[in-house]
mmCIF file of N, CA and C in Angstrom:
data_model
loop_
_atom_site.group_PDB
_atom_site.id
_atom_site.type_symbol
_atom_site.label_atom_id
_atom_site.label_comp_id
_atom_site.label_asym_id
_atom_site.label_seq_id
_atom_site.Cartn_x
_atom_site.Cartn_y
_atom_site.Cartn_z
ATOM 1 N N MET A 210 26.404 4.153 -1.656
ATOM 2 C CA MET A 210 24.851 3.468 -0.880
ATOM 3 C C MET A 210 23.204 3.381 -2.280
ATOM 4 N N GLU A 211 23.287 1.802 -1.938
ATOM 5 C CA GLU A 211 22.815 1.789 -3.446
ATOM 6 C C GLU A 211 21.382 2.383 -3.382
ATOM 7 N N LYS A 212 20.861 3.226 -3.784
ATOM 8 C CA LYS A 212 19.597 3.132 -4.559
ATOM 9 C C LYS A 212 18.674 2.172 -5.248
ATOM 10 N N ILE A 213 17.344 1.982 -4.166
ATOM 11 C CA ILE A 213 16.232 0.974 -4.936
ATOM 12 C C ILE A 213 15.088 1.592 -5.301
ATOM 13 N N ALA A 214 14.875 1.058 -6.532
ATOM 14 C CA ALA A 214 13.272 1.886 -6.946
ATOM 15 C C ALA A 214 12.167 1.055 -6.510
ATOM 16 N N PHE A 215 11.277 2.181 -5.701
ATOM 17 C CA PHE A 215 9.998 1.096 -5.632
ATOM 18 C C PHE A 215 9.609 1.690 -6.151
ATOM 19 N N ALA A 216 7.656 0.651 -6.317
ATOM 20 C CA ALA A 216 7.094 1.062 -6.952
ATOM 21 C C ALA A 216 5.443 0.232 -6.902
ATOM 22 N N SER A 217 4.403 1.012 -6.824
ATOM 23 C CA SER A 217 3.188 -0.338 -6.413
ATOM 24 C C SER A 217 2.107 0.949 -6.772
ATOM 25 N N ASP A 218 0.844 -0.415 -7.166
ATOM 26 C CA ASP A 218 -0.348 0.145 -7.426
ATOM 27 C C ASP A 218 -1.480 0.767 -6.168
ATOM 28 N N HIS A 219 -2.575 1.031 -5.668
ATOM 29 C CA HIS A 219 -3.423 0.877 -4.967
ATOM 30 C C HIS A 219 -3.500 0.322 -3.993
ATOM 31 N N ALA A 220 -2.801 -1.043 -4.041
ATOM 32 C CA ALA A 220 -3.491 -2.236 -3.040
ATOM 33 C C ALA A 220 -1.839 -2.520 -2.273
ATOM 34 N N GLY A 221 -1.102 -2.596 -3.388
ATOM 35 C CA GLY A 221 0.630 -2.560 -2.770
ATOM 36 C C GLY A 221 0.780 -1.378 -1.739
ATOM 37 N N TYR A 222 0.363 -0.226 -1.735
ATOM 38 C CA TYR A 222 0.457 1.605 -1.315
ATOM 39 C C TYR A 222 1.126 1.043 0.150
ATOM 40 N N GLU A 223 0.263 0.512 0.786
ATOM 41 C CA GLU A 223 0.312 0.504 2.426
ATOM 42 C C GLU A 223 1.966 -0.172 2.652
ATOM 43 N N LEU A 224 1.974 -1.540 2.600
ATOM 44 C CA LEU A 224 3.098 -2.438 2.373
ATOM 45 C C LEU A 224 4.296 -1.169 1.429
ATOM 46 N N LYS A 225 4.212 -1.088 0.341
ATOM 47 C CA LYS A 225 5.714 0.279 0.343
ATOM 48 C C LYS A 225 5.944 0.794 1.130
ATOM 49 N N LEU A 226 4.691 1.512 1.728
ATOM 50 C CA LEU A 226 5.585 2.474 2.201
ATOM 51 C C LEU A 226 6.017 1.995 4.056
ATOM 52 N N LYS A 227 5.619 0.871 4.020
ATOM 53 C CA LYS A 227 6.488 0.220 5.467
ATOM 54 C C LYS A 227 8.116 -0.383 5.110
ATOM 55 N N LEU A 228 7.904 -0.624 3.933
ATOM 56 C CA LEU A 228 9.024 -1.787 3.135
ATOM 57 C C LEU A 228 10.089 -0.369 3.101
ATOM 58 N N GLU A 229 9.716 0.522 2.492
ATOM 59 C CA GLU A 229 10.451 1.824 2.397
ATOM 60 C C GLU A 229 11.572 2.213 3.536
ATOM 61 N N LYS A 230 10.005 2.251 4.699
ATOM 62 C CA LYS A 230 10.984 2.787 5.858
ATOM 63 C C LYS A 230 12.197 1.329 6.526
ATOM 64 N N TYR A 231 11.914 0.451 6.250
ATOM 65 C CA TYR A 231 12.144 -0.774 6.866
ATOM 66 C C TYR A 231 13.562 -0.736 5.528
ATOM 67 N N VAL A 232 14.156 -0.583 4.295
ATOM 68 C CA VAL A 232 14.946 -0.776 3.740
ATOM 69 C C VAL A 232 15.591 0.567 4.162
ATOM 70 N N GLU A 233 15.489 1.973 4.133
ATOM 71 C CA GLU A 233 15.942 2.937 4.508
ATOM 72 C C GLU A 233 16.669 2.521 5.713
ATOM 73 N N SER A 234 16.244 2.015 6.676
ATOM 74 C CA SER A 234 16.878 1.505 8.380
ATOM 75 C C SER A 234 17.681 1.117 7.648
ATOM 76 N N LYS A 235 17.839 0.207 6.940
ATOM 77 C CA LYS A 235 19.139 -1.082 6.673
ATOM 78 C C LYS A 235 20.181 0.170 5.909
ATOM 79 N N GLY A 236 20.153 1.215 5.597
ATOM 80 C CA GLY A 236 21.336 1.776 4.700
ATOM 81 C C GLY A 236 21.050 2.686 3.577
ATOM 82 N N TYR A 237 20.052 1.692 2.788
ATOM 83 C CA TYR A 237 19.893 2.160 1.338
ATOM 84 C C TYR A 237 18.973 3.146 1.047
ATOM 85 N N GLU A 238 18.801 3.668 0.576
ATOM 86 C CA GLU A 238 18.293 4.812 -0.636
ATOM 87 C C GLU A 238 17.169 4.190 -1.396
ATOM 88 N N ILE A 239 15.831 5.518 -1.460
ATOM 89 C CA ILE A 239 15.395 4.660 -1.735
ATOM 90 C C ILE A 239 14.710 5.661 -3.191
ATOM 91 N N GLU A 240 14.192 5.065 -3.738
ATOM 92 C CA GLU A 240 13.154 6.694 -4.655
ATOM 93 C C GLU A 240 11.871 5.747 -5.061
ATOM 94 N N ASP A 241 10.729 6.480 -4.859
ATOM 95 C CA ASP A 241 9.615 6.137 -4.953
ATOM 96 C C ASP A 241 9.071 6.375 -6.345
ATOM 97 N N PHE A 242 8.597 5.655 -6.971
ATOM 98 C CA PHE A 242 7.985 5.727 -8.254
ATOM 99 C C PHE A 242 6.209 6.106 -7.862
ATOM 100 N N GLY A 243 5.812 5.505 -7.110
ATOM 101 C CA GLY A 243 4.004 5.448 -7.425
ATOM 102 C C GLY A 243 4.170 3.904 -6.542
ATOM 103 N N THR A 244 2.516 4.549 -5.974
ATOM 104 C CA THR A 244 1.592 5.559 -6.581
ATOM 105 C C THR A 244 1.531 6.140 -4.986
ATOM 106 N N ASP A 245 1.001 7.090 -5.027
ATOM 107 C CA ASP A 245 1.100 7.812 -3.605
ATOM 108 C C ASP A 245 -0.349 8.209 -2.889
ATOM 109 N N SER A 246 -1.351 6.509 -3.053
ATOM 110 C CA SER A 246 -1.622 6.489 -2.047
ATOM 111 C C SER A 246 -3.267 5.455 -2.328
ATOM 112 N N GLU A 247 -3.662 5.112 -1.482
ATOM 113 C CA GLU A 247 -4.338 4.007 -2.219
ATOM 114 C C GLU A 247 -5.908 4.319 -2.727
ATOM 115 N N GLU A 248 -5.721 5.638 -3.127
ATOM 116 C CA GLU A 248 -6.908 5.270 -4.614
ATOM 117 C C GLU A 248 -6.618 4.760 -5.971
ATOM 118 N N SER A 249 -7.818 3.839 -6.332
ATOM 119 C CA SER A 249 -7.352 2.704 -7.849
ATOM 120 C C SER A 249 -6.500 3.630 -8.466
ATOM 121 N N CYS A 250 -5.597 3.051 -9.069
ATOM 122 C CA CYS A 250 -4.552 3.614 -10.074
ATOM 123 C C CYS A 250 -4.093 2.260 -10.764
ATOM 124 N N ASP A 251 -3.701 2.781 -11.940
ATOM 125 C CA ASP A 251 -2.883 1.611 -12.798
ATOM 126 C C ASP A 251 -1.595 1.188 -12.840
ATOM 127 N N TYR A 252 -1.250 -0.062 -12.013
ATOM 128 C CA TYR A 252 0.151 -0.281 -11.987
ATOM 129 C C TYR A 252 1.285 0.119 -13.301
ATOM 130 N N PRO A 253 0.841 -0.283 -14.326
ATOM 131 C CA PRO A 253 1.993 0.456 -15.017
ATOM 132 C C PRO A 253 2.595 1.997 -15.167
ATOM 133 N N ASP A 254 1.668 2.757 -14.675
ATOM 134 C CA ASP A 254 2.064 3.941 -14.489
ATOM 135 C C ASP A 254 3.058 3.957 -13.762
ATOM 136 N N PHE A 255 3.185 3.032 -12.601
ATOM 137 C CA PHE A 255 4.441 3.435 -11.555
ATOM 138 C C PHE A 255 5.342 2.454 -12.300
ATOM 139 N N ALA A 256 5.100 1.429 -12.666
ATOM 140 C CA ALA A 256 6.212 0.457 -13.103
ATOM 141 C C ALA A 256 7.325 0.283 -14.051
ATOM 142 N N HIS A 257 6.780 1.325 -15.073
ATOM 143 C CA HIS A 257 7.446 1.788 -16.434
ATOM 144 C C HIS A 257 8.630 2.754 -15.790
ATOM 145 N N PRO A 258 8.126 3.508 -15.296
ATOM 146 C CA PRO A 258 9.595 4.446 -14.348
ATOM 147 C C PRO A 258 10.402 3.917 -13.981
ATOM 148 N N ALA A 259 10.434 2.861 -13.589
ATOM 149 C CA ALA A 259 11.201 2.373 -11.872
ATOM 150 C C ALA A 259 12.056 1.363 -12.570
ATOM 151 N N ALA A 260 11.746 0.693 -13.933
ATOM 152 C CA ALA A 260 11.912 0.220 -14.919
ATOM 153 C C ALA A 260 13.012 0.495 -15.210
ATOM 154 N N MET A 261 12.436 1.811 -15.944
ATOM 155 C CA MET A 261 13.340 2.657 -16.638
ATOM 156 C C MET A 261 14.996 3.414 -15.386
ATOM 157 N N ALA A 262 14.182 3.186 -14.686
ATOM 158 C CA ALA A 262 15.498 3.772 -13.560
ATOM 159 C C ALA A 262 17.023 2.723 -13.330
ATOM 160 N N VAL A 263 16.105 1.455 -13.102
ATOM 161 C CA VAL A 263 17.317 0.484 -13.220
ATOM 162 C C VAL A 263 17.611 -0.493 -14.318
ATOM 163 N N GLU A 264 17.057 0.398 -15.473
ATOM 164 C CA GLU A 264 17.662 -0.296 -16.804
ATOM 165 C C GLU A 264 18.957 0.805 -17.179
ATOM 166 N N ASP A 265 18.759 1.805 -16.587
ATOM 167 C CA ASP A 265 19.782 3.238 -17.266
ATOM 168 C C ASP A 265 20.640 3.186 -16.044
ATOM 169 N N GLY A 266 20.275 2.651 -15.005
ATOM 170 C CA GLY A 266 21.384 2.891 -14.022
ATOM 171 C C GLY A 266 21.045 3.540 -12.854
ATOM 172 N N ARG A 267 19.854 4.510 -13.136
ATOM 173 C CA ARG A 267 20.228 5.394 -11.938
ATOM 174 C C ARG A 267 19.958 4.631 -10.612
ATOM 175 N N CYS A 268 18.998 3.476 -10.763
ATOM 176 C CA CYS A 268 18.841 2.652 -9.229
ATOM 177 C C CYS A 268 19.655 1.404 -9.296
ATOM 178 N N ALA A 269 20.176 1.127 -8.211
ATOM 179 C CA ALA A 269 20.966 -0.591 -8.540
ATOM 180 C C ALA A 269 19.884 -1.524 -8.870
ATOM 181 N N PHE A 270 18.666 -1.758 -8.213
ATOM 182 C CA PHE A 270 17.434 -2.701 -8.417
ATOM 183 C C PHE A 270 16.310 -2.096 -7.810
ATOM 184 N N GLY A 271 15.008 -2.507 -7.837
ATOM 185 C CA GLY A 271 14.358 -2.397 -7.962
ATOM 186 C C GLY A 271 12.958 -3.568 -6.790
ATOM 187 N N ILE A 272 12.134 -2.549 -5.722
ATOM 188 C CA ILE A 272 11.141 -3.526 -4.678
ATOM 189 C C ILE A 272 9.667 -3.060 -5.884
ATOM 190 N N ALA A 273 8.784 -4.073 -6.063
ATOM 191 C CA ALA A 273 7.792 -3.448 -6.311
ATOM 192 C C ALA A 273 6.265 -4.623 -6.109
ATOM 193 N N MET A 274 5.500 -4.025 -6.230
ATOM 194 C CA MET A 274 3.971 -4.685 -5.822
ATOM 195 C C MET A 274 2.898 -4.158 -6.246
ATOM 196 N N CYS A 275 1.730 -5.176 -6.472
ATOM 197 C CA CYS A 275 0.314 -4.631 -6.531
ATOM 198 C C CYS A 275 -0.488 -5.788 -6.144
ATOM 199 N N GLY A 276 -1.379 -6.193 -5.966
ATOM 200 C CA GLY A 276 -2.492 -6.677 -5.375
ATOM 201 C C GLY A 276 -1.907 -8.239 -5.312
ATOM 202 N N SER A 277 -2.093 -8.837 -6.638
ATOM 203 C CA SER A 277 -1.444 -9.740 -6.964
ATOM 204 C C SER A 277 0.068 -10.500 -7.407
ATOM 205 N N GLY A 278 0.621 -8.929 -7.257
ATOM 206 C CA GLY A 278 1.725 -9.337 -7.764
ATOM 207 C C GLY A 278 2.144 -9.329 -9.820
ATOM 208 N N ASN A 279 1.332 -10.006 -9.975
ATOM 209 C CA ASN A 279 1.195 -10.271 -11.224
ATOM 210 C C ASN A 279 1.536 -9.408 -12.432
ATOM 211 N N GLY A 280 0.032 -8.443 -12.380
ATOM 212 C CA GLY A 280 0.322 -7.054 -13.024
ATOM 213 C C GLY A 280 1.734 -6.594 -13.124
ATOM 214 N N ILE A 281 2.051 -6.256 -12.427
ATOM 215 C CA ILE A 281 3.387 -5.404 -12.073
ATOM 216 C C ILE A 281 4.308 -6.106 -12.579
ATOM 217 N N GLN A 282 4.748 -7.402 -12.358
ATOM 218 C CA GLN A 282 5.519 -8.409 -12.747
ATOM 219 C C GLN A 282 5.714 -8.475 -14.406
ATOM 220 N N MET A 283 4.301 -8.242 -15.109
ATOM 221 C CA MET A 283 4.269 -8.820 -16.512
ATOM 222 C C MET A 283 4.737 -7.197 -17.211
ATOM 223 N N THR A 284 4.266 -6.245 -16.510
ATOM 224 C CA THR A 284 4.507 -4.826 -16.818
ATOM 225 C C THR A 284 6.077 -4.417 -17.084
ATOM 226 N N LEU A 285 6.752 -4.680 -15.809
ATOM 227 C CA LEU A 285 8.104 -4.256 -15.553
ATOM 228 C C LEU A 285 8.974 -5.331 -16.490
ATOM 229 N N ASN A 286 8.922 -6.511 -16.509
ATOM 230 C CA ASN A 286 9.147 -7.757 -17.942
ATOM 231 C C ASN A 286 9.140 -7.103 -19.020
ATOM 232 N N LYS A 287 8.239 -6.292 -19.723
ATOM 233 C CA LYS A 287 7.907 -6.051 -21.114
ATOM 234 C C LYS A 287 9.442 -5.511 -21.334
ATOM 235 N N HIS A 288 10.439 -5.174 -19.888
ATOM 236 C CA HIS A 288 11.561 -3.949 -20.651
ATOM 237 C C HIS A 288 12.604 -4.624 -20.454
ATOM 238 N N GLN A 289 13.556 -4.889 -21.754
ATOM 239 C CA GLN A 289 14.510 -6.096 -22.327
ATOM 240 C C GLN A 289 15.323 -5.954 -20.976
ATOM 241 N N GLY A 290 15.639 -4.694 -20.532
ATOM 242 C CA GLY A 290 16.798 -5.053 -19.312
ATOM 243 C C GLY A 290 16.283 -5.142 -17.653
ATOM 244 N N ILE A 291 15.215 -5.912 -17.364
ATOM 245 C CA ILE A 291 14.546 -5.983 -16.596
ATOM 246 C C ILE A 291 14.435 -7.497 -16.212
ATOM 247 N N ARG A 292 14.715 -8.139 -15.210
ATOM 248 C CA ARG A 292 13.802 -9.503 -14.625
ATOM 249 C C ARG A 292 13.486 -9.638 -13.163
ATOM 250 N N ALA A 293 11.964 -9.257 -13.506
ATOM 251 C CA ALA A 293 11.576 -9.018 -12.468
ATOM 252 C C ALA A 293 10.694 -10.542 -11.696
ATOM 253 N N ALA A 294 10.897 -10.934 -10.573
ATOM 254 C CA ALA A 294 10.488 -11.614 -9.814
ATOM 255 C C ALA A 294 9.463 -12.202 -9.210
ATOM 256 N N LEU A 295 8.582 -12.568 -8.825
ATOM 257 C CA LEU A 295 7.478 -12.434 -8.180
ATOM 258 C C LEU A 295 7.444 -13.512 -7.175
ATOM 259 N N CYS A 296 7.895 -13.249 -5.307
ATOM 260 C CA CYS A 296 8.627 -13.744 -4.658
ATOM 261 C C CYS A 296 7.284 -13.656 -3.701
ATOM 262 N N TRP A 297 7.144 -14.689 -2.960
ATOM 263 C CA TRP A 297 6.196 -14.657 -1.307
ATOM 264 C C TRP A 297 6.892 -15.516 -0.658
ATOM 265 N N LEU A 298 8.094 -16.112 -0.460
ATOM 266 C CA LEU A 298 8.691 -16.614 0.298
ATOM 267 C C LEU A 298 10.248 -16.163 0.229
ATOM 268 N N PRO A 299 11.359 -16.537 1.186
ATOM 269 C CA PRO A 299 12.711 -16.055 1.605
ATOM 270 C C PRO A 299 13.225 -16.544 0.371
ATOM 271 N N GLU A 300 12.678 -17.834 0.354
ATOM 272 C CA GLU A 300 13.801 -19.194 -0.382
ATOM 273 C C GLU A 300 13.638 -18.735 -1.631
ATOM 274 N N LEU A 301 12.427 -18.397 -2.284
ATOM 275 C CA LEU A 301 12.275 -18.017 -3.849
ATOM 276 C C LEU A 301 12.758 -16.423 -3.853
ATOM 277 N N ALA A 302 13.158 -15.672 -3.027
ATOM 278 C CA ALA A 302 13.325 -14.643 -3.136
ATOM 279 C C ALA A 302 14.876 -14.462 -3.346
ATOM 280 N N ALA A 303 15.779 -15.578 -2.341
ATOM 281 C CA ALA A 303 16.897 -15.656 -2.893
ATOM 282 C C ALA A 303 17.299 -16.624 -4.115
ATOM 283 N N LEU A 304 16.881 -17.754 -4.809
ATOM 284 C CA LEU A 304 16.954 -17.987 -5.650
ATOM 285 C C LEU A 304 17.231 -17.347 -6.896
ATOM 286 N N ALA A 305 15.558 -16.432 -6.896
ATOM 287 C CA ALA A 305 15.400 -15.311 -7.733
ATOM 288 C C ALA A 305 17.026 -14.535 -8.565
ATOM 289 N N LYS A 306 17.765 -13.921 -7.051
ATOM 290 C CA LYS A 306 19.104 -13.532 -7.334
ATOM 291 C C LYS A 306 20.397 -14.460 -7.548
ATOM 292 N N GLN A 307 20.335 -15.681 -6.749
ATOM 293 C CA GLN A 307 20.913 -16.473 -7.060
ATOM 294 C C GLN A 307 21.211 -16.641 -8.299
ATOM 295 N N HIS A 308 20.191 -17.187 -8.884
ATOM 296 C CA HIS A 308 19.880 -18.249 -10.514
ATOM 297 C C HIS A 308 20.037 -17.352 -11.779
ATOM 298 N N ASN A 309 18.952 -16.219 -11.196
ATOM 299 C CA ASN A 309 18.349 -15.618 -11.989
ATOM 300 C C ASN A 309 18.365 -14.047 -12.285
ATOM 301 N N ASN A 310 19.630 -13.377 -11.353
ATOM 302 C CA ASN A 310 20.120 -12.345 -11.023
ATOM 303 C C ASN A 310 18.574 -11.204 -11.000
ATOM 304 N N ALA A 311 17.818 -12.100 -10.375
ATOM 305 C CA ALA A 311 16.475 -10.928 -10.507
ATOM 306 C C ALA A 311 16.752 -8.991 -9.823
ATOM 307 N N ASN A 312 17.091 -8.495 -11.335
ATOM 308 C CA ASN A 312 16.776 -7.285 -10.743
ATOM 309 C C ASN A 312 15.730 -6.556 -9.870
ATOM 310 N N ILE A 313 14.413 -6.754 -10.160
ATOM 311 C CA ILE A 313 13.288 -6.472 -9.109
ATOM 312 C C ILE A 313 12.640 -7.193 -8.507
ATOM 313 N N LEU A 314 12.817 -7.489 -7.363
ATOM 314 C CA LEU A 314 12.065 -8.497 -6.354
ATOM 315 C C LEU A 314 10.237 -7.517 -6.638
ATOM 316 N N VAL A 315 9.044 -8.956 -6.986
ATOM 317 C CA VAL A 315 7.887 -8.502 -6.811
ATOM 318 C C VAL A 315 7.170 -9.350 -5.916
ATOM 319 N N LEU A 316 6.249 -8.380 -5.011
ATOM 320 C CA LEU A 316 5.351 -9.339 -3.531
ATOM 321 C C LEU A 316 4.372 -8.950 -4.134
ATOM 322 N N PRO A 317 3.377 -10.250 -3.630
ATOM 323 C CA PRO A 317 1.893 -9.802 -3.979
ATOM 324 C C PRO A 317 1.302 -9.603 -2.605
ATOM 325 N N ALA A 318 1.255 -8.120 -2.974
ATOM 326 C CA ALA A 318 0.511 -7.214 -1.932
ATOM 327 C C ALA A 318 -0.785 -7.686 -0.646
ATOM 328 N N ARG A 319 -1.216 -8.413 -1.672
ATOM 329 C CA ARG A 319 -2.824 -8.680 -0.787
ATOM 330 C C ARG A 319 -2.760 -10.613 -0.123
ATOM 331 N N PHE A 320 -1.403 -11.057 -0.862
ATOM 332 C CA PHE A 320 -1.154 -12.004 -0.352
ATOM 333 C C PHE A 320 0.186 -12.438 0.572
ATOM 334 N N ILE A 321 0.746 -11.207 1.266
ATOM 335 C CA ILE A 321 1.766 -11.580 2.042
ATOM 336 C C ILE A 321 1.815 -10.610 3.153
ATOM 337 N N SER A 322 2.005 -10.907 4.458
ATOM 338 C CA SER A 322 1.738 -10.643 5.669
ATOM 339 C C SER A 322 3.415 -9.771 5.461
ATOM 340 N N TYR A 323 3.331 -7.972 6.252
ATOM 341 C CA TYR A 323 4.222 -7.697 6.620
ATOM 342 C C TYR A 323 5.633 -7.886 6.530
ATOM 343 N N GLU A 324 5.336 -8.810 7.926
ATOM 344 C CA GLU A 324 6.587 -10.059 8.172
ATOM 345 C C GLU A 324 7.177 -10.873 7.565
ATOM 346 N N GLU A 325 5.717 -11.546 6.635
ATOM 347 C CA GLU A 325 6.434 -12.358 5.664
ATOM 348 C C GLU A 325 7.464 -11.714 4.334
ATOM 349 N N ALA A 326 6.807 -9.800 4.108
ATOM 350 C CA ALA A 326 7.276 -9.140 2.903
ATOM 351 C C ALA A 326 9.066 -9.101 3.362
ATOM 352 N N VAL A 327 8.817 -8.648 4.686
ATOM 353 C CA VAL A 327 11.004 -8.091 5.316
ATOM 354 C C VAL A 327 11.392 -9.622 5.501
ATOM 355 N N LYS A 328 10.768 -10.395 5.505
ATOM 356 C CA LYS A 328 11.822 -11.933 5.449
ATOM 357 C C LYS A 328 12.412 -12.052 3.418
ATOM 358 N N THR A 329 11.072 -12.145 3.235
ATOM 359 C CA THR A 329 11.255 -11.969 1.834
ATOM 360 C C THR A 329 12.622 -11.052 1.083
ATOM 361 N N VAL A 330 12.091 -9.743 1.324
ATOM 362 C CA VAL A 330 13.341 -8.073 1.043
ATOM 363 C C VAL A 330 14.856 -8.917 1.419
ATOM 364 N N ASP A 331 15.067 -9.261 2.906
ATOM 365 C CA ASP A 331 16.046 -9.973 3.127
ATOM 366 C C ASP A 331 17.158 -10.758 2.983
ATOM 367 N N ALA A 332 15.939 -11.415 2.404
ATOM 368 C CA ALA A 332 16.585 -12.796 2.017
ATOM 369 C C ALA A 332 17.348 -12.124 0.101
ATOM 370 N N TYR A 333 16.457 -12.120 -0.690
ATOM 371 C CA TYR A 333 16.858 -10.609 -1.591
ATOM 372 C C TYR A 333 18.153 -10.314 -1.589
ATOM 373 N N LEU A 334 18.149 -8.807 -0.450
ATOM 374 C CA LEU A 334 18.823 -8.176 -0.357
ATOM 375 C C LEU A 334 20.442 -9.006 -0.197
ATOM 376 N N ASP A 335 20.240 -10.363 0.736
ATOM 377 C CA ASP A 335 21.732 -10.689 1.405
ATOM 378 C C ASP A 335 22.097 -12.140 -0.474
ATOM 379 N N ALA A 336 21.630 -11.898 -0.930
ATOM 380 C CA ALA A 336 21.471 -13.023 -1.706
ATOM 381 C C ALA A 336 22.496 -12.512 -3.189
ATOM 382 N N LYS A 337 23.493 -13.397 -3.170
ATOM 383 C CA LYS A 337 24.240 -12.940 -4.861
ATOM 384 C C LYS A 337 24.095 -13.631 -5.828
ATOM 385 N N PHE A 338 24.374 -13.037 -6.792
ATOM 386 C CA PHE A 338 23.959 -14.270 -8.180
ATOM 387 C C PHE A 338 25.501 -15.265 -8.038
ATOM 388 N N GLU A 339 25.034 -16.378 -8.930
ATOM 389 C CA GLU A 339 26.142 -17.436 -8.827
ATOM 390 C C GLU A 339 26.685 -17.130 -10.233
ATOM 391 N N GLY A 340 26.302 -16.501 -11.043
ATOM 392 C CA GLY A 340 26.732 -16.632 -12.584
ATOM 393 C C GLY A 340 27.244 -18.212 -12.846
ATOM 394 N N GLY A 341 28.238 -17.954 -13.581
ATOM 395 C CA GLY A 341 28.373 -19.500 -14.415
ATOM 396 C C GLY A 341 27.313 -19.930 -15.295
ATOM 397 N N ARG A 342 26.868 -21.003 -14.804
ATOM 398 C CA ARG A 342 25.826 -22.098 -15.896
ATOM 399 C C ARG A 342 24.793 -20.758 -15.926
ATOM 400 N N HIS A 343 24.375 -20.334 -14.859
ATOM 401 C CA HIS A 343 22.926 -19.174 -14.464
ATOM 402 C C HIS A 343 23.390 -18.516 -15.600
ATOM 403 N N GLN A 344 24.257 -17.291 -15.793
ATOM 404 C CA GLN A 344 24.253 -16.093 -16.515
ATOM 405 C C GLN A 344 24.419 -16.508 -17.772
ATOM 406 N N ARG A 345 24.366 -18.405 -18.238
ATOM 407 C CA ARG A 345 24.533 -19.019 -19.617
ATOM 408 C C ARG A 345 22.950 -18.710 -19.941
ATOM 409 N N ARG A 346 22.261 -19.274 -18.915
ATOM 410 C CA ARG A 346 20.532 -19.179 -19.452
ATOM 411 C C ARG A 346 19.782 -17.188 -19.400
ATOM 412 N N ILE A 347 20.590 -16.811 -18.343
ATOM 413 C CA ILE A 347 20.130 -15.757 -18.267
ATOM 414 C C ILE A 347 20.864 -14.912 -20.020
ATOM 415 N N ASP A 348 21.594 -15.020 -20.309
ATOM 416 C CA ASP A 348 22.089 -14.848 -21.852
ATOM 417 C C ASP A 348 21.187 -14.718 -22.477
ATOM 418 N N LYS A 349 20.119 -15.732 -22.600
ATOM 419 C CA LYS A 349 19.632 -16.686 -23.772
ATOM 420 C C LYS A 349 17.916 -15.835 -23.894
ATOM 421 N N ILE A 350 17.836 -14.995 -22.626
ATOM 422 C CA ILE A 350 16.254 -14.217 -22.224
ATOM 423 C C ILE A 350 16.082 -13.748 -23.543
ATOM 424 N N PRO A 351 16.545 -12.609 -23.663
ATOM 425 C CA PRO A 351 16.385 -11.908 -24.621
ATOM 426 C C PRO A 351 15.629 -12.239 -25.531
ATOM 427 N N ALA A 352 14.403 -11.513 -26.280
ATOM 428 C CA ALA A 352 13.332 -12.181 -27.732
ATOM 429 C C ALA A 352 14.381 -12.191 -28.862
ATOM 430 N N THR A 353 15.853 -11.702 -28.441
ATOM 431 C CA THR A 353 16.150 -11.652 -30.222
ATOM 432 C C THR A 353 16.594 -12.770 -31.496
ATOM 433 N N GLY A 354 16.215 -12.516 -31.907
ATOM 434 C CA GLY A 354 16.083 -13.931 -32.638
ATOM 435 C C GLY A 354 15.279 -15.553 -32.763
ATOM 436 N N CYS A 355 13.857 -15.150 -32.047
ATOM 437 C CA CYS A 355 12.944 -16.067 -31.952
ATOM 438 C C CYS A 355 12.070 -16.294 -33.360
ATOM 439 N N LYS A 356 11.610 -17.315 -33.303
ATOM 440 C CA LYS A 356 10.871 -17.477 -34.880
ATOM 441 C C LYS A 356 9.030 -17.523 -34.477
#
């Protein structure tokens, strides 16, 4: 059974709880890196541990959310082994996995309904990385050798 890292700030807390139950019902195990309430908090406190769990293989991939999705995505993508994709439509989530091999799906909690979030999560979970020319592009993402 694959384990999914979940992370959110206060704005994403309610959606995170619902999505955790949903993905568990699909047979996935979850590891929740927080937050644990709707009390105002800082998304990096939860994004960094979730990213490290995906990088070190403890979790196969992740799902994260904050109000707009931008802050938590920026934080996650500071990790060299993370390709976090901000998605609000199923088609974006499928392409993020197929073309970019995104290993963390990020949702904009204040701008997506639960129903759309479920469709987006399903599209991400069902998609498979296509490799080929996409792998060549992914190999160029790390900032090593940049001037």
